[in-house]
XYZ file of C-alpha atoms in Angstrom:
786
model
C -34.591 19.483 59.715
C -31.540 20.909 57.494
C -29.398 18.442 55.852
C -25.664 18.835 56.389
C -23.734 19.806 53.763
C -21.920 17.575 51.712
C -19.290 20.067 49.997
C -15.642 20.379 50.957
C -15.025 21.940 54.375
C -13.518 24.890 52.637
C -16.445 25.735 50.649
C -19.100 25.362 53.243
C -19.091 28.953 54.176
C -19.904 29.543 50.512
C -22.436 26.952 50.364
C -24.264 28.558 53.353
C -24.248 31.950 52.130
C -25.532 30.860 48.741
C -28.340 28.996 50.429
C -29.598 32.095 52.157
C -29.701 34.519 49.048
C -31.878 34.262 46.050
C -30.382 33.484 42.925
C -30.829 36.897 41.204
C -29.131 38.600 44.069
C -26.241 35.946 43.844
C -25.723 36.384 40.233
C -25.966 40.383 40.517
C -24.099 40.634 43.368
C -20.965 38.409 42.079
C -21.101 39.986 38.584
C -21.010 43.612 40.046
C -18.680 42.851 42.670
C -15.814 40.784 40.810
C -16.831 40.376 37.187
C -17.261 43.968 35.886
C -14.172 45.669 37.418
C -11.960 42.588 36.577
C -13.185 42.878 32.910
C -12.876 46.649 32.826
C -9.009 46.597 34.370
C -8.160 43.522 32.493
C -9.323 44.918 29.252
C -7.591 48.064 29.520
C -4.252 46.675 30.533
C -4.203 44.046 28.009
C -4.984 46.632 25.334
C -2.321 48.776 26.517
C 0.335 45.864 26.434
C -1.174 44.446 23.351
C -0.960 47.918 21.405
C 2.737 48.150 22.566
C 3.468 44.643 21.422
C 2.033 45.242 18.224
C 4.042 48.550 17.782
C 7.070 46.198 18.288
C 6.038 43.883 15.838
C 5.331 46.687 13.285
C 8.997 47.870 13.813
C 10.051 44.125 13.342
C 8.338 44.438 9.813
C 9.875 47.898 8.818
C 13.422 46.025 9.963
C 12.767 43.260 7.419
C 12.040 45.692 4.799
C 15.127 47.704 5.521
C 17.319 44.532 5.885
C 15.936 43.594 2.067
C 16.799 46.961 0.895
C 20.456 46.977 2.251
C 20.558 43.408 0.596
C 19.292 44.785 -2.635
C 21.901 47.779 -2.602
C 24.724 45.492 -2.516
C 24.542 43.620 -6.022
C 23.391 47.078 -7.463
C 26.526 48.788 -6.273
C 28.399 45.681 -8.040
C 26.352 45.971 -11.117
C 27.303 49.567 -11.127
C 30.896 49.062 -10.830
C 31.269 45.985 -13.220
C 29.325 48.053 -15.988
C 31.556 50.921 -15.167
C 34.838 48.599 -15.731
C 33.075 46.993 -18.753
C 32.402 50.393 -20.636
C 36.010 51.806 -19.428
C 37.240 48.869 -21.421
C 37.751 45.980 -19.166
C 36.066 42.852 -20.938
C 36.263 40.379 -18.307
C 33.916 42.406 -16.407
C 31.194 41.039 -18.436
C 30.968 38.230 -16.208
C 30.781 40.173 -13.443
C 27.595 41.967 -14.924
C 25.965 39.038 -15.396
C 26.380 37.467 -12.100
C 25.452 40.735 -10.361
C 22.340 40.891 -12.511
C 21.478 37.346 -11.483
C 21.656 38.133 -7.721
C 19.519 41.495 -8.459
C 16.680 39.528 -9.894
C 16.781 37.448 -6.798
C 17.009 40.319 -4.401
C 14.267 42.323 -6.200
C 12.090 39.317 -5.596
C 12.944 38.742 -2.259
C 12.225 42.864 -1.545
C 9.037 42.675 -3.590
C 7.927 39.602 -1.480
C 8.788 41.765 1.760
C 6.910 44.742 0.478
C 3.894 42.753 -0.344
C 3.963 40.698 3.106
C 4.424 43.857 4.954
C 1.576 45.830 3.103
C 0.305 47.330 6.290
C 3.417 49.836 6.078
C 1.988 50.994 2.378
C 5.158 50.810 0.766
C 3.940 49.909 -2.754
C 3.830 53.239 -4.109
C 7.295 53.892 -3.474
C 8.712 50.691 -4.389
C 6.764 49.749 -7.714
C 8.534 52.707 -9.774
C 11.815 51.751 -8.158
C 11.391 47.950 -9.134
C 10.383 48.832 -12.861
C 13.532 50.754 -13.369
C 15.517 48.027 -11.824
C 14.017 45.692 -14.234
C 14.610 47.904 -17.289
C 18.014 48.006 -15.843
C 19.019 44.550 -15.833
C 17.321 43.873 -19.323
C 19.083 46.487 -21.091
C 22.464 46.421 -22.798
C 25.433 47.842 -21.312
C 26.445 49.442 -24.449
C 22.968 51.015 -25.075
C 24.023 54.375 -22.917
C 27.239 56.291 -22.354
C 29.075 55.540 -19.145
C 28.459 58.629 -17.241
C 24.770 58.045 -18.003
C 24.780 54.228 -16.563
C 26.759 55.530 -13.593
C 24.337 58.601 -12.806
C 21.396 55.827 -13.268
C 22.579 53.505 -10.713
C 23.377 56.230 -8.285
C 19.917 57.825 -8.612
C 18.438 54.026 -7.867
C 20.727 53.848 -5.023
C 19.471 57.198 -3.451
C 15.797 56.092 -3.913
C 16.456 52.825 -2.289
C 17.951 54.887 0.506
C 14.661 56.746 0.649
C 12.510 53.825 0.428
C 14.471 52.687 3.685
C 13.787 55.713 5.277
C 10.192 55.638 4.508
C 10.006 51.996 5.685
C 11.494 53.314 9.038
C 8.959 56.025 9.383
C 5.886 54.191 8.398
C 6.784 51.231 10.708
C 7.718 53.964 13.425
C 11.116 52.482 13.543
C 12.796 55.726 13.167
C 10.743 57.318 16.141
C 11.345 54.576 18.745
C 12.053 56.192 22.025
C 14.433 53.528 23.170
C 17.965 54.727 22.821
C 19.689 52.046 22.070
C 17.210 51.060 19.027
C 17.202 54.934 18.028
C 20.926 54.701 17.816
C 21.160 51.278 15.675
C 18.127 52.287 13.616
C 20.242 55.674 12.684
C 23.247 53.539 11.936
C 21.449 51.084 9.702
C 19.139 53.587 7.887
C 20.759 56.727 7.901
C 24.867 56.055 8.045
C 25.269 52.644 6.701
C 24.023 53.197 2.844
C 25.574 56.200 2.087
C 28.825 54.702 3.672
C 28.556 51.894 1.473
C 27.889 53.833 -1.649
C 30.856 56.441 -0.785
C 32.944 53.279 -0.520
C 31.811 51.400 -3.804
C 32.203 54.940 -5.601
C 35.693 54.920 -4.722
C 35.815 51.460 -5.822
C 34.105 51.935 -9.118
C 35.393 55.180 -10.355
C 38.765 54.051 -9.488
C 38.829 50.895 -11.130
C 37.436 52.376 -14.271
C 40.373 55.093 -14.380
C 42.894 52.564 -13.948
C 41.538 50.477 -16.526
C 41.513 53.656 -18.793
C 45.154 54.333 -17.656
C 46.136 51.230 -19.481
C 45.285 52.724 -22.538
C 47.065 56.188 -22.038
C 47.201 59.203 -20.138
C 45.316 62.142 -20.584
C 44.791 65.633 -18.882
C 40.971 64.450 -18.344
C 41.993 60.980 -16.762
C 44.596 62.745 -14.486
C 41.880 65.317 -13.276
C 39.557 62.736 -12.652
C 41.686 61.012 -10.610
C 42.623 63.912 -8.499
C 38.921 64.435 -7.844
C 38.259 60.899 -6.830
C 41.375 61.269 -4.378
C 39.357 64.327 -2.969
C 36.324 62.335 -2.282
C 37.706 59.944 0.183
C 37.225 62.676 2.825
C 33.566 62.107 2.498
C 34.299 58.368 3.384
C 36.218 59.120 6.457
C 33.638 61.582 7.404
C 30.886 58.937 7.387
C 33.436 56.737 9.256
C 33.701 59.280 11.998
C 30.100 60.127 12.261
C 29.302 56.195 12.638
C 31.834 55.879 15.047
C 30.365 58.869 17.272
C 27.214 57.092 17.200
C 28.920 53.856 18.331
C 30.681 55.330 21.240
C 27.244 56.416 22.130
C 25.930 53.119 21.991
C 28.923 51.833 24.136
C 28.180 54.720 26.755
C 24.520 53.178 27.165
C 25.973 49.651 27.620
C 25.289 48.451 23.985
C 28.080 46.130 22.541
C 29.586 47.312 19.260
C 29.564 44.429 16.452
C 33.194 42.863 16.411
C 33.484 43.347 12.660
C 33.326 47.094 12.858
C 37.287 47.011 13.804
C 37.728 45.394 10.153
C 35.427 47.724 8.691
C 37.229 50.722 9.936
C 40.769 49.516 9.402
C 40.176 48.461 5.858
C 38.150 51.334 5.027
C 40.844 54.000 6.335
C 43.494 52.258 4.571
C 41.579 52.054 1.339
C 40.901 55.960 1.535
C 44.417 56.389 2.528
C 45.707 54.257 -0.819
C 43.295 56.224 -2.984
C 44.043 59.411 -1.661
C 47.953 59.209 -1.876
C 47.927 57.687 -5.230
C 45.115 58.816 -7.446
C 44.602 62.066 -5.345
C 48.124 62.662 -6.632
C 47.569 61.669 -10.329
C 49.250 58.449 -9.975
C 47.422 55.617 -12.079
C 49.847 52.616 -11.506
C 47.755 50.278 -9.518
C 46.114 47.115 -10.782
C 42.490 47.882 -11.676
C 41.173 44.070 -10.697
C 42.929 44.454 -7.408
C 41.642 48.003 -6.617
C 38.293 46.725 -7.285
C 38.623 43.339 -5.264
C 40.010 45.459 -2.282
C 36.792 47.613 -2.268
C 34.527 44.702 -2.924
C 36.048 43.051 0.500
C 35.310 46.483 2.336
C 31.806 46.362 0.964
C 31.350 42.784 2.198
C 32.538 44.004 5.792
C 30.194 47.098 5.826
C 27.327 44.796 4.593
C 28.053 42.029 7.470
C 28.220 45.022 9.883
C 24.768 45.982 8.850
C 23.574 42.573 9.221
C 24.772 42.552 12.664
C 23.134 45.728 13.666
C 20.055 44.263 12.147
C 20.442 41.091 13.790
C 20.892 43.311 17.269
C 17.842 45.527 16.379
C 15.764 42.191 15.785
C 16.728 40.800 18.990
C 15.702 43.877 21.104
C 12.310 44.383 18.997
C 11.606 40.736 19.625
C 12.613 40.971 23.157
C 10.502 43.860 23.692
C 7.670 41.958 21.827
C 8.162 39.279 24.230
C 8.107 41.401 27.393
C 4.864 43.014 26.344
C 3.227 39.448 25.967
C 4.563 38.443 28.985
C 2.958 41.220 30.634
C -0.430 40.261 28.925
C -0.113 37.017 30.546
C 0.413 38.439 33.861
C -2.357 40.707 33.680
C -4.451 37.774 32.173
C -3.551 35.463 34.903
C -4.224 37.977 37.520
C -7.639 38.436 36.019
C -8.174 34.599 35.701
C -7.392 34.572 39.830
C -10.074 36.901 40.136
C -12.337 35.129 38.055
C -11.428 31.813 40.207
C -13.246 33.571 43.247
C -16.264 33.992 41.110
C -16.191 30.380 39.776
C -15.901 29.415 43.617
C -18.884 30.997 44.124
C -20.601 29.253 41.107
C -19.163 25.981 42.400
C -20.727 26.558 45.897
C -23.966 27.489 44.188
C -24.020 24.251 42.105
C -23.358 22.220 45.129
C -25.559 23.825 47.259
C -28.609 22.985 44.707
C -28.953 21.419 41.598
C -25.357 20.516 39.857
C -25.640 16.996 40.860
C -29.285 16.530 39.943
C -28.949 18.125 36.623
C -25.890 15.835 35.745
C -28.098 12.450 36.727
C -31.052 13.858 34.684
C -29.231 14.747 31.793
C -27.846 11.325 31.568
C -31.089 9.742 32.361
C -32.932 11.620 29.824
C -30.013 10.669 27.272
C -30.204 7.013 28.306
C -34.124 7.150 27.992
C -33.681 8.324 24.430
C -31.117 5.174 23.631
C -27.874 7.347 24.352
C -25.766 5.176 26.855
C -22.502 7.252 26.466
C -23.298 9.762 29.420
C -20.847 10.166 32.082
C -22.109 10.948 35.807
C -19.075 12.621 37.980
C -20.568 13.418 41.290
C -17.688 13.752 44.062
C -18.077 12.644 47.620
C -19.643 9.842 49.500
C -23.203 10.872 49.992
C -26.568 9.324 48.806
C -26.176 11.574 45.547
C -22.672 10.628 44.683
C -23.480 6.847 45.743
C -26.501 6.860 43.439
C -24.621 8.500 40.546
C -21.806 5.796 40.641
C -24.237 2.994 40.812
C -26.194 4.653 37.936
C -23.063 5.014 36.095
C -22.400 1.281 36.800
C -25.858 0.258 35.448
C -25.109 2.266 32.251
C -21.776 0.599 31.698
C -23.316 -2.756 32.292
C -26.183 -2.005 30.096
C -23.960 -0.597 27.311
C -22.051 -3.621 27.535
C -25.146 -6.001 27.389
C -26.601 -3.978 24.309
C -23.134 -4.113 22.733
C -22.969 -7.839 22.958
C -26.579 -8.100 21.762
C -25.929 -6.114 18.863
C -22.555 -7.773 18.115
C -24.249 -11.410 18.687
C -27.283 -10.102 16.393
C -24.788 -9.092 13.799
C -22.880 -12.174 13.633
C -26.092 -14.257 14.002
C -27.360 -12.335 11.012
C -24.651 -12.696 8.721
C -24.279 -16.466 9.995
C -28.080 -16.989 9.282
C -27.897 -15.360 5.833
C -25.186 -17.851 5.090
C -27.114 -20.600 6.496
C -30.292 -19.689 4.268
C -28.089 -19.338 1.415
C -26.483 -22.717 2.034
C -29.713 -24.432 2.916
C -31.163 -23.055 -0.432
C -27.863 -24.254 -2.215
C -28.529 -27.743 -0.206
C -32.377 -27.943 -1.224
C -31.425 -27.337 -4.980
C -28.452 -29.896 -4.842
C -30.632 -32.531 -2.754
C -33.583 -31.962 -5.436
C -31.180 -32.539 -8.302
C -29.630 -35.463 -6.188
C -33.078 -36.930 -6.011
C -33.828 -36.450 -9.944
C -30.400 -38.081 -10.740
C -31.235 -41.132 -8.281
C -34.650 -41.574 -9.918
C -33.034 -41.497 -13.178
C -30.182 -43.631 -12.174
C -32.888 -45.931 -10.504
C -34.467 -46.380 -14.118
C -31.190 -47.162 -15.405
C -30.293 -49.519 -12.953
C -33.639 -51.304 -13.703
C -33.283 -51.250 -17.236
C -29.587 -52.530 -16.869
C -31.093 -55.276 -14.735
C -33.701 -56.411 -17.324
C -30.892 -56.202 -19.930
C -28.414 -58.256 -17.611
C -31.357 -60.940 -17.228
C -31.722 -60.900 -21.021
C -27.886 -61.406 -21.460
C -28.042 -64.121 -19.050
C -30.628 -66.012 -21.064
C -28.691 -65.554 -24.235
C -25.431 -66.481 -22.801
C -27.267 -69.845 -21.394
C -28.521 -70.448 -25.222
C -24.940 -69.550 -26.516
C -23.637 -72.090 -23.909
C -25.849 -74.888 -25.156
C -25.068 -74.099 -28.799
C -21.395 -74.142 -27.838
C -21.750 -77.355 -26.193
C -23.148 -78.709 -29.530
C -20.517 -77.373 -31.382
C -17.950 -78.834 -28.812
C -19.448 -82.335 -29.610
C -19.294 -82.006 -33.102
C -15.833 -80.810 -33.341
C -14.781 -83.793 -31.090
C -16.320 -86.282 -33.847
C -14.729 -84.468 -36.502
C -11.241 -84.834 -34.815
C -11.880 -88.538 -34.265
C -12.313 -88.812 -38.002
C -9.392 -86.685 -38.879
C -7.175 -88.958 -36.659
C -8.845 -92.085 -38.447
C -7.806 -90.328 -42.038
C -4.278 -89.838 -40.696
C -4.068 -93.595 -39.575
C -5.288 -94.172 -43.038
C -2.776 -92.181 -44.836
C -0.090 -93.995 -42.983
C -1.233 -97.476 -44.312
C -1.381 -96.167 -47.809
C 2.266 -94.706 -47.486
C 3.429 -98.284 -46.184
C 1.717 -99.770 -49.214
C 3.640 -97.809 -51.384
C 6.931 -98.496 -49.944
C 6.174 -102.225 -50.376
C 5.232 -101.502 -54.080
C 8.218 -99.502 -54.690
C 10.340 -102.662 -53.349
C 8.351 -105.202 -55.552
C 9.328 -102.894 -58.713
C 12.919 -103.145 -57.485
C 12.781 -107.046 -57.597
C 11.133 -106.864 -60.850
C 13.754 -104.550 -62.206
C 16.472 -106.927 -60.915
C 14.982 -109.872 -62.451
C 14.680 -108.037 -65.853
C 18.451 -107.008 -65.414
C 19.611 -110.510 -64.858
C 17.299 -111.988 -67.595
C 18.977 -109.506 -69.770
C 22.354 -110.839 -68.506
C 21.091 -114.293 -69.470
C 19.946 -113.401 -72.915
C 23.269 -111.713 -73.494
C 24.945 -114.862 -72.375
C 22.967 -117.156 -74.577
C 23.427 -115.020 -77.483
C 27.170 -115.445 -76.946
C 27.144 -119.162 -76.430
C 24.728 -119.409 -79.587
C 27.197 -117.475 -81.539
C 29.769 -120.078 -80.605
C 27.490 -122.913 -81.486
C 27.360 -121.681 -85.137
C 24.499 -122.707 -87.135
C 23.330 -124.929 -84.783
C 22.611 -122.238 -82.264
C 21.027 -119.733 -84.284
C 17.453 -120.619 -83.214
C 18.751 -120.557 -79.836
C 20.131 -117.136 -80.273
C 16.522 -115.924 -82.074
C 15.137 -117.133 -78.567
C 17.687 -115.266 -76.638
C 17.348 -112.333 -78.681
C 13.664 -112.204 -77.904
C 14.070 -112.970 -74.235
C 16.546 -109.851 -74.506
C 13.969 -107.628 -75.977
C 11.458 -108.984 -73.261
C 13.684 -108.278 -70.628
C 14.285 -104.769 -71.691
C 10.678 -103.850 -71.973
C 10.179 -105.435 -68.463
C 12.801 -103.015 -67.442
C 11.408 -100.041 -69.286
C 7.919 -100.896 -67.886
C 9.095 -101.068 -64.510
C 11.042 -98.034 -64.641
C 7.784 -96.301 -65.699
C 5.842 -97.867 -62.855
C 8.636 -96.962 -60.441
C 8.261 -93.109 -61.747
C 4.422 -93.250 -61.177
C 4.623 -95.000 -57.741
C 7.464 -92.324 -56.953
C 4.970 -89.465 -57.965
C 2.305 -91.116 -55.840
C 4.249 -91.446 -52.876
C 5.405 -87.908 -53.065
C 1.775 -86.895 -53.301
C 0.864 -89.129 -50.303
C 3.560 -87.917 -48.274
C 2.257 -84.277 -49.138
C -1.228 -85.235 -48.505
C -0.149 -86.862 -45.064
C 1.932 -83.440 -44.059
C -1.225 -81.333 -44.972
C -3.739 -83.647 -43.196
C -1.276 -83.575 -40.173
C -1.310 -79.773 -40.017
C -5.177 -79.714 -40.290
C -5.115 -82.416 -37.453
C -3.071 -80.078 -35.559
C -5.430 -76.805 -36.337
C -8.227 -79.193 -35.314
C -6.663 -80.057 -32.083
C -6.438 -76.253 -31.275
C -9.842 -75.672 -32.474
C -11.030 -78.258 -30.091
C -9.018 -77.074 -27.221
C -10.043 -73.277 -28.097
C -13.979 -74.517 -28.328
C -13.389 -76.395 -24.998
C -12.182 -73.199 -23.283
C -15.000 -70.989 -24.679
C -17.477 -73.574 -23.581
C -15.992 -73.440 -20.146
C -15.987 -69.585 -20.140
C -19.292 -69.227 -21.533
C -20.561 -71.366 -18.770
C -18.998 -69.101 -16.149
C -20.701 -65.860 -17.836
C -23.838 -67.702 -17.803
C -23.207 -68.096 -13.930
C -22.060 -64.594 -13.647
C -24.820 -62.978 -15.409
C -27.008 -64.949 -13.004
C -25.579 -63.367 -9.984
C -25.069 -60.218 -11.733
C -28.963 -59.962 -12.400
C -29.744 -60.901 -8.956
C -27.499 -58.247 -7.483
C -28.877 -55.341 -9.945
C -32.371 -56.416 -8.549
C -31.248 -55.623 -5.055
C -29.450 -52.511 -5.986
C -32.343 -51.346 -7.756
C -34.270 -52.131 -4.793
C -31.791 -50.233 -2.610
C -31.936 -47.171 -5.106
C -35.678 -47.135 -4.914
C -35.509 -46.550 -1.136
C -32.640 -44.122 -1.320
C -34.720 -42.290 -3.692
C -37.448 -42.053 -1.243
C -35.118 -40.856 1.574
C -33.733 -38.133 -0.576
C -37.093 -36.737 -1.526
C -37.660 -36.616 2.184
C -34.228 -35.017 2.928
C -35.374 -32.339 0.324
C -38.548 -31.694 2.051
C -36.698 -31.400 5.435
C -34.171 -28.881 3.639
C -37.034 -26.809 2.672
C -38.390 -26.685 6.283
C -34.734 -25.782 7.599
C -34.604 -22.974 5.031
C -37.680 -21.645 5.794
C -36.774 -21.563 9.841
C -33.498 -20.127 9.071
C -35.154 -17.240 7.283
C -37.513 -16.849 10.154
C -34.405 -17.142 12.705
C -32.779 -14.457 10.566
C -36.114 -12.217 10.504
C -35.972 -12.313 14.218
C -32.349 -11.485 14.376
C -33.128 -8.425 12.336
C -36.157 -7.404 14.699
C -33.642 -7.985 17.694
C -30.893 -5.837 16.203
C -33.410 -2.973 15.000
C -34.697 -3.200 18.711
C -31.455 -1.899 20.081
C -29.712 -0.375 17.016
C -30.417 3.016 17.771
C -28.612 3.155 20.980
C -25.755 5.142 21.326
C -22.870 3.044 22.991
C -19.623 3.445 24.207
C -17.995 0.573 22.798
C -18.153 -0.504 19.062
C -20.221 -3.382 18.231
C -20.072 -6.140 15.538
C -22.279 -4.627 13.127
C -20.048 -1.542 12.583
C -16.716 -3.438 12.666
C -18.510 -5.677 9.475
C -19.388 -2.428 7.903
C -15.931 -0.754 8.542
C -14.469 -3.947 7.299
C -16.485 -3.663 3.910
C -15.567 -0.081 3.522
C -12.031 -0.433 4.090
C -11.975 -3.199 1.385
C -13.882 -0.677 -1.208
C -11.355 2.040 0.116
C -8.422 -0.448 -0.962
C -10.029 -1.122 -4.127
C -10.794 2.699 -5.064
C -7.666 4.389 -3.903
C -5.015 1.704 -3.986
C -3.443 -0.313 -1.342
C -0.809 2.027 -0.002
C -2.943 4.930 0.098
C -5.691 3.080 1.772
C -3.239 1.900 4.425
C -2.573 5.218 5.457
C -5.826 6.487 5.803
C -6.352 3.484 8.139
C -4.193 5.142 10.587
C -5.869 8.658 10.656
C -7.369 8.944 13.992
C -9.843 11.480 12.744
C -10.591 9.177 9.897
C -13.617 6.982 9.015
C -11.739 3.855 9.974
C -11.162 4.503 13.578
C -14.403 4.238 15.641
C -14.211 4.206 19.584
C -12.367 0.706 19.828
C -12.592 -0.364 16.269
C -10.082 -0.208 13.978
C -9.057 -1.921 10.729
C -6.295 -4.572 10.366
C -4.408 -5.936 7.628
C -3.100 -9.421 7.854
C -1.021 -11.822 5.664
C -0.994 -15.681 5.737
C 2.013 -15.827 8.003
C 0.382 -14.125 10.787
C 2.307 -10.340 10.175
C 0.211 -7.251 10.816
C 0.677 -5.210 7.546
C -1.384 -2.476 9.188
C -2.651 -2.295 12.762
C -4.977 1.005 12.684
C -4.760 1.151 16.579
C -1.209 1.646 16.637
C 1.209 2.113 13.982
C 4.107 0.929 16.032
C 2.705 -2.540 16.222
C 2.617 -2.895 12.332
C 5.078 -5.573 11.517
C 4.578 -7.506 14.587
C 2.876 -10.883 14.628
C -0.273 -12.237 15.991
C 1.472 -14.712 17.930
C 2.979 -11.740 19.944
C -0.502 -10.680 21.082
C -1.290 -11.986 24.508
C -4.352 -14.179 25.102
C -4.731 -15.448 21.732
C -4.789 -18.832 20.173
C -2.763 -17.426 17.267
C -2.786 -20.614 15.346
C -6.504 -21.337 15.752
C -7.222 -17.665 14.900
C -5.157 -17.799 11.652
C -6.812 -21.249 10.491
C -10.303 -19.617 11.048
C -9.604 -16.250 9.423
C -8.124 -17.591 6.352
C -10.502 -20.149 6.100
C -13.432 -17.524 6.169
C -11.297 -15.345 3.749
C -10.707 -18.149 1.252
C -14.533 -18.697 1.287
C -15.404 -14.821 0.405
C -15.037 -13.653 4.084
C -17.121 -14.039 7.410
C -16.811 -13.948 11.224
C -14.081 -15.099 13.549
C -14.303 -15.780 17.196
C -11.494 -15.780 19.493
C -10.000 -14.300 22.813
C -7.430 -11.452 22.913
C -5.989 -9.036 25.603
C -8.016 -5.591 25.259
C -5.421 -3.123 25.101
C -7.671 -0.538 26.963
C -8.595 -2.506 29.853
C -5.881 -5.193 30.009
C -8.609 -8.257 30.537
C -8.915 -11.039 28.253
C -12.009 -10.774 26.206
C -13.992 -12.319 23.485
C -13.744 -10.575 20.170
C -15.727 -11.045 16.838
C -13.750 -9.857 13.781
C -15.262 -9.617 10.296
C -12.410 -10.515 7.632
C -12.357 -10.223 3.638
C -10.109 -11.208 1.273
C -7.886 -8.766 -0.537
C -6.105 -11.067 -2.535
C -4.343 -14.492 -2.104
C -1.909 -13.405 0.483
C -3.613 -10.441 2.481
C -7.028 -9.969 4.291
C -8.448 -7.075 5.988
C -10.684 -7.170 9.109
C -11.982 -5.042 11.715
C -13.151 -6.770 15.160
C -15.546 -5.779 18.193
C -14.696 -6.729 21.729
C -17.208 -8.854 23.888
C -17.993 -8.243 27.649
C -17.147 -11.791 28.357
C -14.420 -14.415 27.343
C -15.484 -16.816 24.568
C -15.960 -20.464 25.546
C -13.856 -22.944 24.009
């Protein structure tokens, strides 16, 4: 049973025919019937049109050289005129000489470049001698030759330039063009314009020089030259007439005459008429500068006329070349249409046989080798097309799974490496902590023993302080008794002072009585003489008693002063003793408190020492656990490397996290090697090393502004908060937390611009400086769980 055709109905007849013919017959028949005639006819036609196009382009090359020759002739004619005027005696023409020389240098360079650019025309041999002569002419001093020699040299160079233009027209076939309007335009530009310009500038140059010489005085030679110059105006008129005839012929074939021609002819005829009527009659009364300027304006109009003709010529030749190009395109399209018939047969052949199978087999073979980027495109709804679509879906799913595996493996590998590093550091710190705890425990035990000894010493000090306090109390009591005894002594001194006062009073009264007795004895006379002696003795005794009482009073006063001083000193000592007693009482109370606190501290330190011993044991257990964790982390990382190695050789459609990490690291190294600005420009290059499938490099600041967005330059300057599907604040917090710690992975959700779906993404970020980080991320096939 024959399976029905599954190709398009329009192609089924071809499919049926191809199924009935052997492959060799089909190929030979299609090649013989279609390919060979098509190829031969197309090649001949295309070659013919292409040769015609090449001819038109070659003529354009010749036209460009002719234009440069005409442009060079203008400053050469100006240089001829200014040098002629200068040597005739017009000093201001020196400025014109220098200006024309500068323009000559520019035009020589331009023509030299044109000759080299159009090397196929073979003009170098004709141009190089002219170029050398022109350079010598420019570099020479105007006074180095006679005026006639200078003029003749310029005229010769102008003639050689005219010949160069003719040679360029001949070698490029521009002068041989069969087209009538092109022929007339070329004839005007090459054969007519340069002689007309030379004849006009000759009237200007010679006329200006003659007028300058006239200002120095008339001479027969001067008048003869003026008359001869007036006769040469006929040559200009004849050139104008010839060019007018050519232009009339152009008008008859429908070619428009440049508008500037009217100005050229009007000004030229007027110029020749004035020259003929004045100088031709031997009259030299015009202004030489004005005459020279009028000729220059005519020369400018003639040059503009030449440019207009050259532009028209260029337009005609370009139009012809474009026409040939269009004919080549038409023939090529016709050939392509015929080739479509052949392609139709080939498509029918492949539809009929093995095209779909070959596609599927090729993709399966590549997938077997680990390349999951293959695409199967089989149109239709038959089993082959359905199988191809299902296989393509399987490839896409497998590619996404492998990409996720590689991405997760890369993230886990990096995290495992960090975990091993952190576990190693934790182990080292735990061991160091265990050693420190052991040392601290020993120090605490020693401190407990020291506190215990201090407690015992404090208790002994407390006992000594108690005895000292008791003795101080007894001394204080004795001091108070002494103070009271000193008070009694002070009272006795006061009483003795009072007794001395009584004695002193008795002695004074006795002295008075003795004095009275003496007076009475004196009155009694001889009878009272014995009584007078007794009274005198009593008086002497009273005086000695008074004197002794005074001495006793003085001694008692001194003793009383000393007693008072001793009492004051003993009172001060008593006050100090009271303070000392109070201080010793306070010290005794505090030492008792210290003794109690030392006992409590000693008990607490014993408990701390016991707890430190237990903590030391736990710390050593933790250290052993950390070592086991480090070993298991290394084993996990090794298994992750094995997993990555198992799928690393596969080629995927999507970028993976390991490639993203490498791109981020390469981007940071590129910034440090090339500088920030140059590196940023490189990150945007679509064909550069920093864009790989859906992977791209980004640079972000702390405010969340993208300084670089490699996937789309237009998004540079936007903020993370503008991106849909992302928790911007959490992303910035995580990204800068990783960057501030030397770099790492950030997991988040964001809209994939290629699919428009929210997908998980793993980005590896590294710090550039305190304000910028660089990163690259790989999309996941699923949304990251919160």
